[in-house]
C-alpha cells in the first residue's frame, strides 16, 4: 500500500465508525468533554473531506494539545496514573482525526485504535466486554482494508466482509496460542481506577467506610465449593485483621504484617473451594478460617490472613482449603497479645468504667464475653445503615446513648470493651454470607456483604470468633443485608436501577443469575486458564513433556497451522474455478497454437498487443477480447462477459482448434 495516497471515503467512514466503537466502553471512565471533543473533531474532518474546511495549522494543533492536557488535569487531578493515562490516550486518538492527510496518518490512527481498545480490558474483562471488543476490532480492520485504492470505494460492505474473514482465519492460531503459549506475568502493576469504589475494603476501618460499601452492589468475588455449600450463617470471609485503634479508626498493625505465620492446629473436616476474585488493587485475598492456598506468591500472615505479593489488579482465580474448627494459636504469641490489648491512653470514660465493672462481676473471661453478648441481645440496640452522628467519644455515644448502628459499630465497641477488661481482642473485616446461584451452585459475594466481627483470645483455646451483630440482627447473618434493613428501605437506595433491588421478580432474578453463571464460567475457565492449568492440560493430552519439547512442539504446530492458513489463502486449487481467469487461459492456449506464447511475467495487455501485431488479421478480435476481459476483471462492469468475444476470436482464427472449450 502506498502510504502517501489520500484517504478514501469508505476508509474515512470506517475510521469514524471504529472510533465510536472503541471509545464507547471507555465512556464510564471518561469526562464528558471527551464526547464534545469527538463530535467537534469528527465534524471538522468530514468538512475537510468535503473541501469546506482547512487542516489545522501548527498553532491550532499546539493549542488543542494544551487544552487536552489541561482538561485531563482538571478532570482527573493529575496527568499520571491509569485513569489519566487512558483519558490522554483516548484524547490523542480523537485529535489525530483532524490531521489525517494520507494513508500513513490513517495507519497511525488505526494502530492507536488497537492499543486504545486493549486498555478497555483494564476496566472490564467480563464475557460481554470480550464479545463487544470484536466490533471495534472488526471496524478497525475494515478501515485498514478500505485504505486500498480499489473497487472497495463503491462497495462499503466489502471491507467489513474482508475484516470478518481475517478474524475467522486468526481463530485457529489464537486457540493454539491460548492453550499452549506460556502466560507471562506483568512487568509492572498499574493502580486501578476509582480506588475506593473498586477496591471495596480498605486497610483501615471506620463505620462510615462499611456504610459506604453497604450501598454498593458491585461484585467482590465468587466462590465455588467442592461439595455442598455451607449455610450462609457460617460464611465469614476474612480479608483483614485490624489490631490497632487510634480512637476513631481500626487499622492493621505493622507488627502483624511482618511477623511469621501463626501457629495453629488442623481439626475437623476441611472445606475445599475456589474463588474468582474481582480486581481490587489490594494484596489481600479472601478465605474462610483457617485458610491455606498453594497459589504462587501468596503467604499466610501472623493474623491468619492470605496476602499476595502483588496487588490484585485483574480477576484472579485461586484454590483454598479451610479448617473452620482449627485451633488458632492456643499458646499465644506475646507480641500479638500485647498488640491486641492496646488502647488509646484517653477517651471513652464510660466504656472503660463499664468494662471494669464487667470484669469484677465475671472473673472468668468466657463468662464476661457471654455477658457482653447477652447485653447486646437484651438491650434495645438497633441495626441500621442510617445511624445518628456520634461525638468525640463515639463508643460511649453508641453504647449508652444512640444504640443504633451496624456491624462496624458493634464489632469496634465489643473489641474495645474486651481490651479494657484485659481480654486480648481484635476486629476482623471481610464479607459475610453471600447469594447462592443455583444455576452454577456457587456463592456470589457483593460489596454490600462487607462485614466486621470480633476475635478474642483465651489460654489453651486460642483465637475464638464471635459476631455481636448476630445478637442484634440475626437476619443480617442468616438472610443477608437486604432482609435486615427492609424496614428502613435503605438497601442499595443509591442504585435504583440495580437488578439486585428487584430480586423479588422471579423472571428478572433468574435472568440475572443465568447471565452471571455465564460470566462466572468465562472468568473461571478462560481468565483462570493460567500456568498450572496449562501444564495439567499438556500432561493430560501428551503425557510428561519437558519445556524444550513443549516449545519445539508449539513452534512446529504453529508452523503447520500457518502453512495450512497460507494454503487456504492462496488456494491454488481454486484458480481454475475463476471464470474470467479460465477464459484468459483459453485465450492463451488459442494464441499459443498459432505461435504466440505468453512470456513469463508478461501482463495481459502487453501480451494481447504483441499478439495483435503478430496476427494483424485478428487484431480487432484480440483487442475486443482484451477490452471485455479488463472491464470485467478490473473495472466496475462486473456483469460484462468476455465469452462472446472469445468465441468470435476462435472463429476468426485460421484453424478451428478441437479440444479447446471456453
XYZ file of C-alpha atoms in Angstrom, residues 335-575:
241
model
C 3.805 -9.725 70.723
C 0.345 -10.428 69.336
C -1.267 -10.457 72.782
C 0.385 -7.154 73.620
C -0.850 -5.529 70.391
C -4.396 -6.796 70.923
C -4.629 -5.157 74.354
C -3.598 -1.714 73.078
C -5.970 1.191 73.713
C -5.589 4.958 73.417
C -4.461 6.466 76.720
C -7.572 8.641 76.993
C -11.176 8.733 75.840
C -14.346 6.658 76.240
C -14.547 7.001 80.057
C -17.983 5.390 80.436
C -16.982 2.366 78.357
C -13.797 1.880 80.376
C -15.728 2.091 83.641
C -18.314 -0.418 82.375
C -15.543 -2.831 81.302
C -14.047 -2.658 84.798
C -17.465 -3.392 86.291
C -17.947 -6.394 83.966
C -14.521 -7.740 84.922
C -15.360 -7.525 88.613
C -18.675 -9.342 88.120
C -17.276 -12.022 85.748
C -13.835 -13.263 86.702
C -13.925 -15.944 84.004
C -13.088 -14.357 80.588
C -15.558 -16.555 78.720
C -18.322 -15.578 81.153
C -17.518 -11.918 80.511
C -17.781 -12.456 76.742
C -21.112 -14.218 77.185
C -22.408 -11.396 79.386
C -21.411 -8.822 76.791
C -23.176 -10.723 74.011
C -26.253 -11.092 76.215
C -26.212 -7.345 76.803
C -26.358 -6.660 73.050
C -29.185 -9.169 72.699
C -31.200 -7.938 75.699
C -30.908 -4.175 75.433
C -32.782 -2.179 72.747
C -29.968 -1.939 70.207
C -30.992 -1.390 66.582
C -29.263 -2.482 63.386
C -29.412 0.351 60.839
C -27.430 1.784 57.922
C -28.539 5.267 58.984
C -27.129 5.720 62.483
C -27.180 9.155 64.131
C -23.881 11.071 64.336
C -21.601 10.431 67.300
C -19.423 12.806 69.269
C -15.749 12.714 70.204
C -16.236 9.648 72.437
C -18.021 7.695 69.729
C -18.020 4.318 71.524
C -19.536 5.875 74.649
C -22.155 7.576 72.499
C -23.011 4.366 70.669
C -23.163 2.045 73.713
C -25.040 4.311 76.111
C -26.844 6.969 74.038
C -27.859 6.211 70.441
C -27.623 2.377 70.496
C -28.135 2.447 66.729
C -25.531 1.235 64.242
C -24.334 -1.628 62.077
C -21.578 -4.230 62.166
C -18.630 -1.830 62.439
C -20.194 -0.148 65.484
C -20.870 -3.435 67.282
C -17.519 -5.065 66.441
C -15.496 -1.969 67.363
C -17.375 -1.410 70.622
C -17.107 -5.049 71.734
C -13.389 -5.181 70.962
C -12.817 -2.001 72.968
C -14.741 -3.368 75.953
C -12.854 -6.682 75.905
C -9.491 -4.942 75.755
C -10.472 -2.607 78.557
C -11.386 -5.707 80.597
C -7.963 -7.262 79.928
C -9.008 -9.797 77.237
C -6.937 -9.707 74.005
C -9.303 -8.932 71.134
C -9.238 -7.559 67.598
C -11.592 -6.646 64.757
C -11.812 -8.812 61.638
C -13.039 -7.159 58.437
C -14.233 -9.026 55.399
C -17.527 -10.235 53.980
C -20.280 -12.337 55.458
C -22.649 -14.669 53.665
C -23.395 -14.148 50.002
C -26.019 -15.097 47.454
C -26.348 -18.667 46.227
C -26.658 -19.024 42.467
C -28.435 -22.355 41.957
C -27.638 -22.318 38.227
C -23.964 -22.931 38.955
C -24.133 -23.874 42.660
C -21.731 -21.140 43.713
C -21.876 -18.121 46.012
C -21.813 -14.507 44.852
C -20.416 -12.045 47.388
C -21.141 -8.367 46.750
C -19.729 -5.239 48.306
C -22.871 -4.781 50.396
C -21.951 -8.071 52.109
C -18.997 -6.291 53.771
C -18.938 -7.120 57.449
C -16.905 -6.832 60.649
C -16.768 -9.209 63.581
C -14.595 -9.901 66.657
C -11.837 -12.321 67.638
C -10.797 -12.747 71.257
C -8.086 -14.948 72.767
C -8.309 -17.401 75.680
C -5.427 -19.506 77.085
C -5.419 -23.028 75.652
C -8.299 -22.288 73.290
C -6.600 -19.693 71.134
C -8.459 -17.191 68.996
C -12.240 -17.509 69.000
C -14.515 -15.690 66.545
C -17.749 -14.105 67.685
C -20.226 -11.781 65.956
C -22.063 -9.256 68.160
C -24.195 -8.183 65.180
C -25.911 -11.581 65.290
C -27.233 -10.746 68.786
C -28.901 -7.599 67.453
C -29.924 -8.586 63.915
C -29.727 -12.357 63.331
C -31.498 -11.905 59.993
C -28.459 -9.940 58.767
C -26.298 -13.062 59.220
C -28.808 -15.696 58.169
C -30.647 -13.883 55.347
C -28.425 -11.004 54.312
C -28.365 -7.219 54.440
C -31.496 -6.686 52.354
C -33.655 -8.513 54.874
C -32.015 -6.790 57.840
C -32.771 -3.256 56.594
C -36.084 -3.998 54.874
C -37.937 -1.754 57.306
C -35.946 1.379 56.519
C -35.721 0.768 52.725
C -32.017 1.640 52.668
C -30.803 -1.366 50.650
C -28.979 -0.007 47.569
C -31.029 3.168 47.767
C -28.422 4.994 45.715
C -28.682 2.449 42.858
C -32.350 2.412 41.782
C -31.541 0.600 38.510
C -29.551 -2.216 40.088
C -31.218 -5.593 39.325
C -30.258 -6.676 42.857
C -33.024 -4.442 44.189
C -35.656 -6.405 42.278
C -34.820 -9.948 43.289
C -38.456 -10.481 44.226
C -39.279 -10.509 40.488
C -38.655 -14.162 39.673
C -38.121 -13.803 35.914
C -35.719 -10.871 36.295
C -33.791 -12.588 39.074
C -33.482 -15.817 37.077
C -32.204 -13.906 34.057
C -29.657 -12.086 36.226
C -28.391 -15.307 37.798
C -28.240 -17.103 34.434
C -26.167 -14.289 32.954
C -23.904 -14.263 35.993
C -23.410 -18.007 35.615
C -22.159 -17.431 32.061
C -19.798 -14.721 33.279
C -18.538 -16.956 36.063
C -17.801 -19.714 33.580
C -15.916 -17.202 31.439
C -13.815 -15.975 34.341
C -13.154 -19.427 35.741
C -12.334 -21.332 32.547
C -10.947 -18.565 30.312
C -9.416 -15.911 32.560
C -8.426 -18.571 35.076
C -6.591 -20.661 32.490
C -3.091 -19.958 33.758
C 0.211 -21.777 34.152
C -0.863 -24.758 36.286
C -3.976 -25.359 34.192
C -1.869 -25.257 31.036
C 0.624 -27.767 32.416
C -2.197 -30.064 33.524
C -3.787 -29.905 30.065
C -0.471 -30.760 28.373
C 0.057 -33.703 30.722
C -3.443 -34.967 30.085
C -3.044 -34.779 26.307
C 0.613 -35.580 25.741
C 1.885 -37.130 28.959
C 5.114 -35.913 30.534
C 6.868 -33.259 28.406
C 9.763 -31.028 29.345
C 9.758 -27.334 28.489
C 12.099 -27.778 25.499
C 9.892 -30.434 23.894
C 6.824 -28.309 24.548
C 8.499 -25.293 22.921
C 9.537 -27.289 19.863
C 6.055 -28.758 19.594
C 4.455 -25.326 19.889
C 6.694 -23.864 17.176
C 6.071 -26.886 14.943
C 2.327 -26.740 15.413
C 2.391 -23.017 14.700
C 4.373 -23.573 11.502
C 1.959 -26.267 10.314
C -1.005 -24.059 11.129
C 0.499 -21.097 9.275
C 1.202 -23.335 6.268
C -2.388 -24.546 6.235
C -3.663 -20.962 6.501
C -1.345 -19.850 3.688
C -2.535 -22.731 1.523
C -6.117 -21.756 2.240
C -5.488 -18.080 1.482
C -3.676 -18.640 -1.816
C -5.973 -21.562 -2.719
C -4.208 -22.761 -5.901
C -6.929 -25.336 -6.491
C -9.449 -22.541 -6.911
C -7.636 -20.604 -9.599
